Coordinates of C-alpha atoms in Angstrom, one line a residue:
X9 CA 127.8 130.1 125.4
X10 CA 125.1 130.6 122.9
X11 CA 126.6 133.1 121.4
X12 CA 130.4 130.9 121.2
X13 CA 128.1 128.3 119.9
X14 CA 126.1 130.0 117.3
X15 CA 129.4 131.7 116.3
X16 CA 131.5 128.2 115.8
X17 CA 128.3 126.6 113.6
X18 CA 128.3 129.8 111.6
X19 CA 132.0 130.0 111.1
X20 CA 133.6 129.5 107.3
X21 CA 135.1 126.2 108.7
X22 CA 132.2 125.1 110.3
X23 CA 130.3 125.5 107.0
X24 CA 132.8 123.9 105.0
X25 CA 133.1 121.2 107.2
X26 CA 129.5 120.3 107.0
X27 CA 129.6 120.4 103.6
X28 CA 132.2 117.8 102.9
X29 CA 130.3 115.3 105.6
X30 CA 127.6 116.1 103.7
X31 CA 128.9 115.7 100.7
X32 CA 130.7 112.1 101.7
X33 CA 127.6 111.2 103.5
X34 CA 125.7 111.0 99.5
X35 CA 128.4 109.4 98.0
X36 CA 128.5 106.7 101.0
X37 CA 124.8 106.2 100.6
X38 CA 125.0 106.5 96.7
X39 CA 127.6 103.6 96.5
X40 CA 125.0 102.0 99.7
X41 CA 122.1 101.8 97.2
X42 CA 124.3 100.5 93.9
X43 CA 125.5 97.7 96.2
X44 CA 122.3 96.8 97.6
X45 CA 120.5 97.1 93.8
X46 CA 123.6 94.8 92.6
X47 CA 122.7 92.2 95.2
X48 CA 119.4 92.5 94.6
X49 CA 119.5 91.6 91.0
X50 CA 121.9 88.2 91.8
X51 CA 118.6 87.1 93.5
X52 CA 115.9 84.7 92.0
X53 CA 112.9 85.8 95.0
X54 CA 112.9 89.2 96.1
X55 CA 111.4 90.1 99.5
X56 CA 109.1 93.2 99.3
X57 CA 107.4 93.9 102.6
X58 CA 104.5 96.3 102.8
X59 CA 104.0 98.0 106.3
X60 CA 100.3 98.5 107.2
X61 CA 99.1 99.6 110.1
X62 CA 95.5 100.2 108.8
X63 CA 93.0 99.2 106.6
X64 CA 93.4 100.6 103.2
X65 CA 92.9 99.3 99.1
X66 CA 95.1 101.8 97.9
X67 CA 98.1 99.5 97.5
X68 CA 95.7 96.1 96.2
X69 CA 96.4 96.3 92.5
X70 CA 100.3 97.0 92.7
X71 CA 100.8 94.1 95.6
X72 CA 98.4 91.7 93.3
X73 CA 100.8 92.8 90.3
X74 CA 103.9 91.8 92.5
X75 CA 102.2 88.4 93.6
X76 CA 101.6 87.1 89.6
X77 CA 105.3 87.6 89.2
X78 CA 108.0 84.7 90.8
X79 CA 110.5 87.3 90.7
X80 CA 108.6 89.1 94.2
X81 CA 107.8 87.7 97.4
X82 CA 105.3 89.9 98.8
X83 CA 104.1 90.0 102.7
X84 CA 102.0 92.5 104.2
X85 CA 103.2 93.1 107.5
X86 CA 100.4 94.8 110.0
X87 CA 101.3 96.9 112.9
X88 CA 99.1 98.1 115.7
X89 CA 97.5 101.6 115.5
X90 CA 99.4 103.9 118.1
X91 CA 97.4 106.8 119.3
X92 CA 98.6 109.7 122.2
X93 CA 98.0 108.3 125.1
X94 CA 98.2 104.4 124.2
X95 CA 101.6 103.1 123.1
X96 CA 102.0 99.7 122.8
X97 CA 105.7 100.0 121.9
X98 CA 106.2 100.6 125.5
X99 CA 104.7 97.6 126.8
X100 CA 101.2 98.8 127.0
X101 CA 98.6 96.5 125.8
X102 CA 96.3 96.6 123.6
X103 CA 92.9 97.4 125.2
X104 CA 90.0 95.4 124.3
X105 CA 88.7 97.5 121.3
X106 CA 92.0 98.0 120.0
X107 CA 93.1 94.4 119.5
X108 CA 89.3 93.4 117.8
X109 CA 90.3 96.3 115.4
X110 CA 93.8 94.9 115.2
X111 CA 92.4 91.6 114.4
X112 CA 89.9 92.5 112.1
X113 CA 92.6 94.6 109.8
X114 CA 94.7 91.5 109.9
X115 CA 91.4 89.6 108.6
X116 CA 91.0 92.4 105.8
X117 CA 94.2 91.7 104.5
X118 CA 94.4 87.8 104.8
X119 CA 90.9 87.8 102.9
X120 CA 92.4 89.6 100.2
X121 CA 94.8 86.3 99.3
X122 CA 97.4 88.7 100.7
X123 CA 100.3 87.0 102.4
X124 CA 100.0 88.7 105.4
X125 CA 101.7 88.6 109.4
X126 CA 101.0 90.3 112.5
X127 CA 103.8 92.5 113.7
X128 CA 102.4 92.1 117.5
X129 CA 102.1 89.3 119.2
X130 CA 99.1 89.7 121.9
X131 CA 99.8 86.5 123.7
X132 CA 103.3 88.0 125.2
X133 CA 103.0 91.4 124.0
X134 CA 105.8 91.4 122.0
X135 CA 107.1 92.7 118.6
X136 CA 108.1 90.5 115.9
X137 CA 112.0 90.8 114.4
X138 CA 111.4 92.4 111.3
X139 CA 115.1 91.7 110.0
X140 CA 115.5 88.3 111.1
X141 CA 112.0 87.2 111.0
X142 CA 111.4 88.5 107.2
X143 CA 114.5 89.3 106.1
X144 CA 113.4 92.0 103.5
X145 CA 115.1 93.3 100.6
X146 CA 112.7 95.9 100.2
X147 CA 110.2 97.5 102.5
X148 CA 107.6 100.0 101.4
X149 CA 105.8 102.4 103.5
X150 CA 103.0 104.6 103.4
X151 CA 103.0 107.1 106.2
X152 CA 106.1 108.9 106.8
X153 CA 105.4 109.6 110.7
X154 CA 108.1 107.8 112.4
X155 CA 105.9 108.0 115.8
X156 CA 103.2 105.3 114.7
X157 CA 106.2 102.8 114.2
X158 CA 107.6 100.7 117.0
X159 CA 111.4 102.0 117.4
X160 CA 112.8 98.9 115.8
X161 CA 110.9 99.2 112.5
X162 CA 112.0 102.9 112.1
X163 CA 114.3 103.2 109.0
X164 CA 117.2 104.8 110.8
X165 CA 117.4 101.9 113.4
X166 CA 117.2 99.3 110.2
X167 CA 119.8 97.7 108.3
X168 CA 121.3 99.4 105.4
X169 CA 121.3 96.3 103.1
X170 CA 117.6 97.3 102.7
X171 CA 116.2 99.4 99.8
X172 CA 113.4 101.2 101.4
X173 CA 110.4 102.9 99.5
X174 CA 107.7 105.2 100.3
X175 CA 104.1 105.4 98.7
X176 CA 101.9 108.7 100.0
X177 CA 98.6 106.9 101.5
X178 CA 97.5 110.6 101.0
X179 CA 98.1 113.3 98.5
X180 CA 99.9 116.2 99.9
X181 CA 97.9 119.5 100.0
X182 CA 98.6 121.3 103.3
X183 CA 101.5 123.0 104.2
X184 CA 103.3 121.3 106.5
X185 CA 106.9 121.3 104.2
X186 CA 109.4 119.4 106.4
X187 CA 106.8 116.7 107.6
X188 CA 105.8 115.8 103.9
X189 CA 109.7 116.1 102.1
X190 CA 112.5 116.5 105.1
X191 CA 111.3 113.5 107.7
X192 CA 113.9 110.3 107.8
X193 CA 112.1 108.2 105.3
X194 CA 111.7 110.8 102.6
X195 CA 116.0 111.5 103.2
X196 CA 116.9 107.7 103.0
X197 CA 114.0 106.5 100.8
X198 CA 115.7 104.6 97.7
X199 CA 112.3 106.0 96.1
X200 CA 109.3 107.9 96.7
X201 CA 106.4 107.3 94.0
X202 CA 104.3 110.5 93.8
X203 CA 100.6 111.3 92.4
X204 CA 101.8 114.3 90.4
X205 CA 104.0 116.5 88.1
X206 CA 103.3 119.4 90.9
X207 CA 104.4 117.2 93.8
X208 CA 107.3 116.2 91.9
X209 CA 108.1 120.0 91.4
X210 CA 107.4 120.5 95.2
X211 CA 110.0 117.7 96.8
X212 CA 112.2 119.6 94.2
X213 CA 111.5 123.6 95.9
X214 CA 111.2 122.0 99.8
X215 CA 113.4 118.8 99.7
X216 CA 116.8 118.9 101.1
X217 CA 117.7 116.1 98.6
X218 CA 115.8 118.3 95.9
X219 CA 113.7 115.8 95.2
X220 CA 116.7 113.3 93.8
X221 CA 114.7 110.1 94.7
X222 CA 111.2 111.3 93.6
X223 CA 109.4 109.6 90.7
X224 CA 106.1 110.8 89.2
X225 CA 104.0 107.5 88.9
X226 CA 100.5 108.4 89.8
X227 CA 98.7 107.5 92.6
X228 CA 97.9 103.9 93.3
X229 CA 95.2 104.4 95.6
X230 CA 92.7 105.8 92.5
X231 CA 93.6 102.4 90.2
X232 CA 90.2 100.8 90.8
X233 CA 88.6 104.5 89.3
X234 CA 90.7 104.3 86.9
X235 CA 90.6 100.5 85.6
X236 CA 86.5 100.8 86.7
X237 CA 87.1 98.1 89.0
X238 CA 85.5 100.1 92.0
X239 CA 82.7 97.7 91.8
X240 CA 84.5 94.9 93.6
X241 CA 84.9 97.2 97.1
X242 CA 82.1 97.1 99.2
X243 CA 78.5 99.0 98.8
X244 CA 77.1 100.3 102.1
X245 CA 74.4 102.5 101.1
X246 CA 71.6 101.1 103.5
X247 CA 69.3 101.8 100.4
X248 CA 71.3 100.8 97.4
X249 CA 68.2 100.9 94.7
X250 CA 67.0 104.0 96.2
X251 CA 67.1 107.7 93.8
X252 CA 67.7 109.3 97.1
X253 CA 70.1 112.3 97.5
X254 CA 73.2 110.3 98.6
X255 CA 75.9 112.5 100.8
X256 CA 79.4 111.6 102.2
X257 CA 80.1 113.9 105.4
X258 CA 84.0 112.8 106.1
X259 CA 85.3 114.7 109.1
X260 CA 89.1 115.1 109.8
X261 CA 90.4 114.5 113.1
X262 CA 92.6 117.9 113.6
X263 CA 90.1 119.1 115.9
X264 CA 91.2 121.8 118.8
X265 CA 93.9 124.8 118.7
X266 CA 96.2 123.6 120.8
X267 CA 99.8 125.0 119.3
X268 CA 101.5 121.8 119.9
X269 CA 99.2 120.9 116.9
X270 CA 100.5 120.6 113.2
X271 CA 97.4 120.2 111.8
X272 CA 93.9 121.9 112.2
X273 CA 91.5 121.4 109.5
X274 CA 88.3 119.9 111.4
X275 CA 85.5 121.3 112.1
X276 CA 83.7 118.7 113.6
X277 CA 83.4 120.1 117.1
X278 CA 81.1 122.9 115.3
X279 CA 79.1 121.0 113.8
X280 CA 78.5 117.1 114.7
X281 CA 75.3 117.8 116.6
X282 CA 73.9 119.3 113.7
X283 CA 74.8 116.4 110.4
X284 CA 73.2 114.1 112.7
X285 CA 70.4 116.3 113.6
X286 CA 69.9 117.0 109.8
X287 CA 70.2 113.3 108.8
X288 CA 67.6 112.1 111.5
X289 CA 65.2 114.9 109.9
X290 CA 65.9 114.2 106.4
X291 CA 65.1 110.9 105.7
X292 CA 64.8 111.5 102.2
X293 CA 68.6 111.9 101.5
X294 CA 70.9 109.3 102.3
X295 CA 74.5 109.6 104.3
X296 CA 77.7 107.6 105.0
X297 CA 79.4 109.2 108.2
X298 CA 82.9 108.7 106.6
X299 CA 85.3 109.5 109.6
X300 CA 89.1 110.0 109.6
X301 CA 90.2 106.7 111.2
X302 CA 91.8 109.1 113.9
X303 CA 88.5 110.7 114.7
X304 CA 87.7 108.4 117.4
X305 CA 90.4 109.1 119.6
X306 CA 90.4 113.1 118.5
X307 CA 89.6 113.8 122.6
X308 CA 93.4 113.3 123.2
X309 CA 93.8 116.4 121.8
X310 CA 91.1 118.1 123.8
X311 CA 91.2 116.4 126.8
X312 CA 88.9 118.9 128.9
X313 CA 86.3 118.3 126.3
X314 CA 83.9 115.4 127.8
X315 CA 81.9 115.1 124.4
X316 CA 84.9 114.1 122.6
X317 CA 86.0 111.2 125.1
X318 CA 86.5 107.9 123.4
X319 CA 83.5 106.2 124.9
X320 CA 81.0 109.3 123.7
X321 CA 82.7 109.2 120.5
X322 CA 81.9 105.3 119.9
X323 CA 78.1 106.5 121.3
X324 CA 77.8 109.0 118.3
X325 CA 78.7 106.7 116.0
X326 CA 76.3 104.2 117.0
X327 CA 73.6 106.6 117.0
X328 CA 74.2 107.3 113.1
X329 CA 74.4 103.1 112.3
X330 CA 71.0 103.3 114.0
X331 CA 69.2 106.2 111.4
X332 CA 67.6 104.5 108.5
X333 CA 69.2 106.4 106.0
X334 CA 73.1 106.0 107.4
X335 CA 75.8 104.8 107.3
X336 CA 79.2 104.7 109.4
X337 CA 82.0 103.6 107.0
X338 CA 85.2 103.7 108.2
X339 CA 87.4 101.5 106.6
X340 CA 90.0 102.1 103.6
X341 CA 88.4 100.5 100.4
X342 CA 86.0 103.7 100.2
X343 CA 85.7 104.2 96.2
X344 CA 82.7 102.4 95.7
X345 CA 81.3 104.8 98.4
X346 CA 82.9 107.6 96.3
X347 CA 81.7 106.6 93.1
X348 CA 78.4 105.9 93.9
X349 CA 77.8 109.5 95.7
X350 CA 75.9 112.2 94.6
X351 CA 78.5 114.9 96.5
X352 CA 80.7 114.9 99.3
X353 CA 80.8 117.6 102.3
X354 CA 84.5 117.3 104.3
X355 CA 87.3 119.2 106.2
X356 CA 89.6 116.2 105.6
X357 CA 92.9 116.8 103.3
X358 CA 93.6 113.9 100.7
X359 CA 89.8 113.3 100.2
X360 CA 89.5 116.8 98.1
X361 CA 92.0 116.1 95.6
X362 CA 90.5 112.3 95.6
X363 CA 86.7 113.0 95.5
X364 CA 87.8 114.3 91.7
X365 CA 88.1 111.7 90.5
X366 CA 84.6 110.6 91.1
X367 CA 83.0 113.5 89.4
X368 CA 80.6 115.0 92.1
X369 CA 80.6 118.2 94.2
X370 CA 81.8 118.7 97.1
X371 CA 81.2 121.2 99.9
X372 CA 85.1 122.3 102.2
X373 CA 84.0 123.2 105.5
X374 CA 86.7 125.9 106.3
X375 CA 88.4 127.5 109.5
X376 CA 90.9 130.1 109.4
X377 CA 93.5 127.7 110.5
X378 CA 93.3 125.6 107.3
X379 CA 96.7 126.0 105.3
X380 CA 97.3 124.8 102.0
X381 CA 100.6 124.0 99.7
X382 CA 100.6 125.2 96.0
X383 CA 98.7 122.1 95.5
X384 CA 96.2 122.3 97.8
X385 CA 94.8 126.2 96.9
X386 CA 94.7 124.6 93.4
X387 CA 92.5 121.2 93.9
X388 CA 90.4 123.3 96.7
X389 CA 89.4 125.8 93.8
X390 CA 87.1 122.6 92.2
X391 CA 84.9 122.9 96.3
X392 CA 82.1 124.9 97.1
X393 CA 83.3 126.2 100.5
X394 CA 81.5 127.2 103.8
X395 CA 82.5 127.9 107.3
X396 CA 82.4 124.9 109.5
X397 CA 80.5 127.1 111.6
X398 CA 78.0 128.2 109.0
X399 CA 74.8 125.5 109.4
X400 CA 72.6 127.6 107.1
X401 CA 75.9 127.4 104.5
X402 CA 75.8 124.2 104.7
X403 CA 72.3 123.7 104.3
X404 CA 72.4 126.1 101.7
X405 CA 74.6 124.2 99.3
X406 CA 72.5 120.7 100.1
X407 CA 69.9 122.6 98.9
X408 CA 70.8 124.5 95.9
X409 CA 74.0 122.7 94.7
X410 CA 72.2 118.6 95.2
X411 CA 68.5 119.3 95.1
X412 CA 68.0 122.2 92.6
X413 CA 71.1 120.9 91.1
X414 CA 73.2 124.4 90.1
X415 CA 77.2 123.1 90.2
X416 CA 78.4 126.0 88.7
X417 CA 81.8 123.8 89.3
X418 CA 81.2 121.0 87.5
X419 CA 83.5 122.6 84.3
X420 CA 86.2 124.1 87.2
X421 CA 86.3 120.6 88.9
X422 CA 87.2 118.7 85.2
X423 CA 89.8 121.0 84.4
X424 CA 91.8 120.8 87.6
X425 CA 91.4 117.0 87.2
X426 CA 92.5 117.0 83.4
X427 CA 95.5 119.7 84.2
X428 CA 96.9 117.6 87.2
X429 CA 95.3 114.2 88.0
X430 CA 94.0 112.9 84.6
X431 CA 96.7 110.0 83.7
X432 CA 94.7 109.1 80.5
X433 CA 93.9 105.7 81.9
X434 CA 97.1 104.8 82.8
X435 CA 97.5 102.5 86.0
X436 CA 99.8 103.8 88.6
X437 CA 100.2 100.5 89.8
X438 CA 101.7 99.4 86.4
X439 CA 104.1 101.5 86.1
X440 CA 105.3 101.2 89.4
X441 CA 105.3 97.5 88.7
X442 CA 107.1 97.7 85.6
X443 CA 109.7 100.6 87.3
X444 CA 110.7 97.5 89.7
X445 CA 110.4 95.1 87.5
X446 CA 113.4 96.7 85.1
X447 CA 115.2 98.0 87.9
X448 CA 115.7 95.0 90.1
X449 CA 115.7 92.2 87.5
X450 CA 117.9 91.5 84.5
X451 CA 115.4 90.5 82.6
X452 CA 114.1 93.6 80.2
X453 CA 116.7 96.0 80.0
X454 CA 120.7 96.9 80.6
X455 CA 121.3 99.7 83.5
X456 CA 124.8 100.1 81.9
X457 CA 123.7 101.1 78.9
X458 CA 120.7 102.9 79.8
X459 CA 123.2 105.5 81.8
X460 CA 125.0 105.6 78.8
X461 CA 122.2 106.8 76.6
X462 CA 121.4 109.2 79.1
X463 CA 124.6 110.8 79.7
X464 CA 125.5 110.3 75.9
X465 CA 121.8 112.8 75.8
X466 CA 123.3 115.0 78.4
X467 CA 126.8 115.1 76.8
X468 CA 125.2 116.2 73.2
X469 CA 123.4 118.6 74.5
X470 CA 126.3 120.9 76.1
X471 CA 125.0 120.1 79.7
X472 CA 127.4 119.1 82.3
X473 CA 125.8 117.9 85.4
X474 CA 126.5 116.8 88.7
X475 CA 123.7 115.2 89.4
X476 CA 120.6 113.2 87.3
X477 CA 117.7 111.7 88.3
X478 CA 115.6 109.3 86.1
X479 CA 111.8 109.1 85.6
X480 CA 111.0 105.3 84.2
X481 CA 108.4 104.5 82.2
X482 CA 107.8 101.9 79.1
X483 CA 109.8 103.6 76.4
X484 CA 111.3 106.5 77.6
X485 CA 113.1 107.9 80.3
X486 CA 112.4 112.1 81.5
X487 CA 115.6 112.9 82.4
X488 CA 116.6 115.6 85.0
X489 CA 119.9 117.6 85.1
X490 CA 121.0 119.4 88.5
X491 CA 123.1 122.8 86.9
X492 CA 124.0 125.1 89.1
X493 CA 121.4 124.9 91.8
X494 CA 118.7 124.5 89.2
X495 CA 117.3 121.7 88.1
X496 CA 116.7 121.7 83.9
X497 CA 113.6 119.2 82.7
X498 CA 115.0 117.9 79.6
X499 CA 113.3 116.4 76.2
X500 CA 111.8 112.7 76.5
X501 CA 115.0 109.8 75.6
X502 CA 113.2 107.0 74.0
X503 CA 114.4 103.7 74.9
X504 CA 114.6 101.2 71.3

């Protein structure tokens, strides 16, 4: 049977077959989008939901862009955090601690000014309609794990009349290809706003779509770095006019081997006993414990492990509030806490392409397990790197790299930053803004004719393509054609 089977799907026909449902299925979806974009222009409010389903900043300055502008009707919409072994989308409720943090992330975002509705209901444990309730034009996630979404908020099991868009919370840099550019939202995402250039060119090498709905627009999360407005967040240093030594330690949750899991970067397991150890004895530098907000429930992946049960967990972390000279910080608006560092020491993904734009070192506690994209083995170049296991390593670089003060990095660090992050002050939240602000209105340019310049450019140039993908920005458009399985960057069109 296996053999009939693989025979059948690896027949001529069979191939052929799938290629004309796969070709229809574009064109369906193609003519899907147009429609929807059409209908979406004959409105004077659009609806622009952002799903949340934890505390983050990263999406403040575009949703505050959105709000000054009558065209947009913004609401944050927050959904409960779903770990392993608690699902509340299967009528489990929300334990005590869950629902105070649930609560107090819908309180973050209210404070904010931020339009903002609970998805669960905790008085009959319910979910609200998304579709009926909202009725969204546009919803925009950040987290393309379908799993931490209730069923009914999944983009395959929502209407079609919706443009959906998806913003990384995190910069890609491990190598986990069909999770970060083949899941359901990156296939049926009208758009996907990337940090980079680089990432651009790697939805383009692992997508299935070849990255055909992938714009480069910078990554909205480092605005306030950017614009200097990192002030506004929140400063936790216990000691904030102290010239102590001032250290982020920002554990990832991956902990274990199990082969079920994707991802295994921590090291925390190695070495938790002795950050705190070294933090009680060294009052003289200062620490925020900087957690992945998955930490805490990192004993449902080793469940034999008693240390790492949630209630031991929650114990830890108390015990590091308590120390004079720490902190525990583990909510979303953390570049204050970045800025305002004197280095950083972490196993965690995003924050080593983020911590460069703050300008400090940064220690990678490594395990052989750790697996980088093309990105990745660039950005982790700019980190002084130790075994988790390695105590004296890590000692070692507090001591020569922060208190003897030789970064022999410092120059490494600004050139991977210039070469790939550095957006010459440019906000990524603005040009997102402006990207939706001339695609869905009629107010600042003509679609029609815009095609027509760019196919007028293509047409000039001897290229006939089947496919082209535009990149939006002020004045110009970077135009991409699809030639025979390649795709060809062309010259900037500037728009008059």
């Amino acid at each position: 049977m296996n053999f009939l089977k693989k025979f059948l799907l690896g027949s001529t026909y069979a191939k052929k077959a799938k290629s004309k449902y796969n070709t229809l299925s574009k064109k369906l979806d193609y003519i899907t989008t147009q429609n929807n974009l059409e209908a979406i222009r004959n409105k004077k409010k659009i609806n622009i939901i952002f799903v949340f389903y934890f505390r983050t900043s990263g999406m403040d300055s575009l949703i505050d862009l959105l709000n000054r502008d009558d065209s947009f009707n913004v609401t944050v919409l927050l959904i409960p955090f779903k770990t392993l072994t608690f699902n509340v989308y299967k009528n489990d409720k929300l334990h005590e601690s869950q629902l105070e943090e649930y609560n107090d992330n819908y309180d973050y975002f209210k404070n904010k000014g931020f339009n903002t509705i609970k998805a669960y209901n905790e008085n009959n444990n319910s979910l609200l309609d998304i579709e009926l309730e909202l009725m969204p034009d546009i919803i925009f996630y950040m987290s393309p794990w379908e799993g931490i979404l209730p069923p009914e908020y999944r983009i395959h099991n929502l209407p079609q009349n919706i443009l959906y868009c998806y913003i990384p919370y995190s910069m890609y840099l491990s190598k986990l290809k069909n999770d970060q550019f083949n899941r359901s939202l990156q296939k049926k995402a009208w758009k996907i706003f990337v940090q980079t250039p680089l990432h651009k060119q790697l939805a383009i090498k692992y997508s299935n779509n070849k990255g055909s709905n992938v714009l480069v627009t910078g990554y909205p999360k480092m605005d306030p770095l950017i614009e200097n407005t990192e002030d506004t967040m929140p400063k936790i240093w216990k000691n904030q006019d102290s010239d102590k030594i001032r250290i982020i330690w920002a554990p990832h949750y991956s902990i274990g081997t199990d082969k079920d899991v994707k991802l295994a970067f921590s090291t925390f397991e190695h070495n938790y006993k002795f950050f705190y150890d070294y933090a009680k004895n060294h009052p003289e530098i200062e620490w925020v414990f900087k957690p992945h907000p998955k930490l805490i429930y990192a004993g449902e992946r080793i469940p034999n492990n008693k240390n790492f049960k949630l209630e031991n967990l929650k114990e830890y972390y108390e015990k590091w509030n308590e120390l004079p000279n720490a902190t525990v910080y583990e909510r979303g608006d953390y570049l204050n806490v970045f800025k305002s560092s004197d280095a950083m020491i972490t196993d965690s993904i995003s924050f080593l392409a983020e911590y460069l734009y703050a300008d400090h070192p940064g220690l990678l506690l490594t395990r052989p397990e750790q697996e980088f994209n093309e990105f990745g083995e660039i950005i982790k170049e700019g980190w002084y790197k130790v075994n988790g296991k390695d105590l004296n390593g890590i000692e070692k670089f507090i001591n020569d790299v922060l208190i003897e003060g030789k970064d022999h990095l410092k120059s490494k660090r600004k050139d991977i930053y210039n070469s790939y992050l550095n957006r010459n002050g440019v906000s990524a939240s603005q040009t997102i803004y402006k990207y939706l602000k001339k695609t869905l209105t009629n107010e600042n340019w003509d679609l029609i004719k815009l095609r027509q310049l760019a196919n007028k450019y293509l047409t000039n140039n001897c290229l006939i393509s089947n496919y082209l993908n535009n990149l939006l920005f002020d004045n110009m458009i970077i135009s991409y054609s699809y030639l025979n399985n390649t795709f060809i960057k062309l010259e900037v069109i500037l728009i008059f």
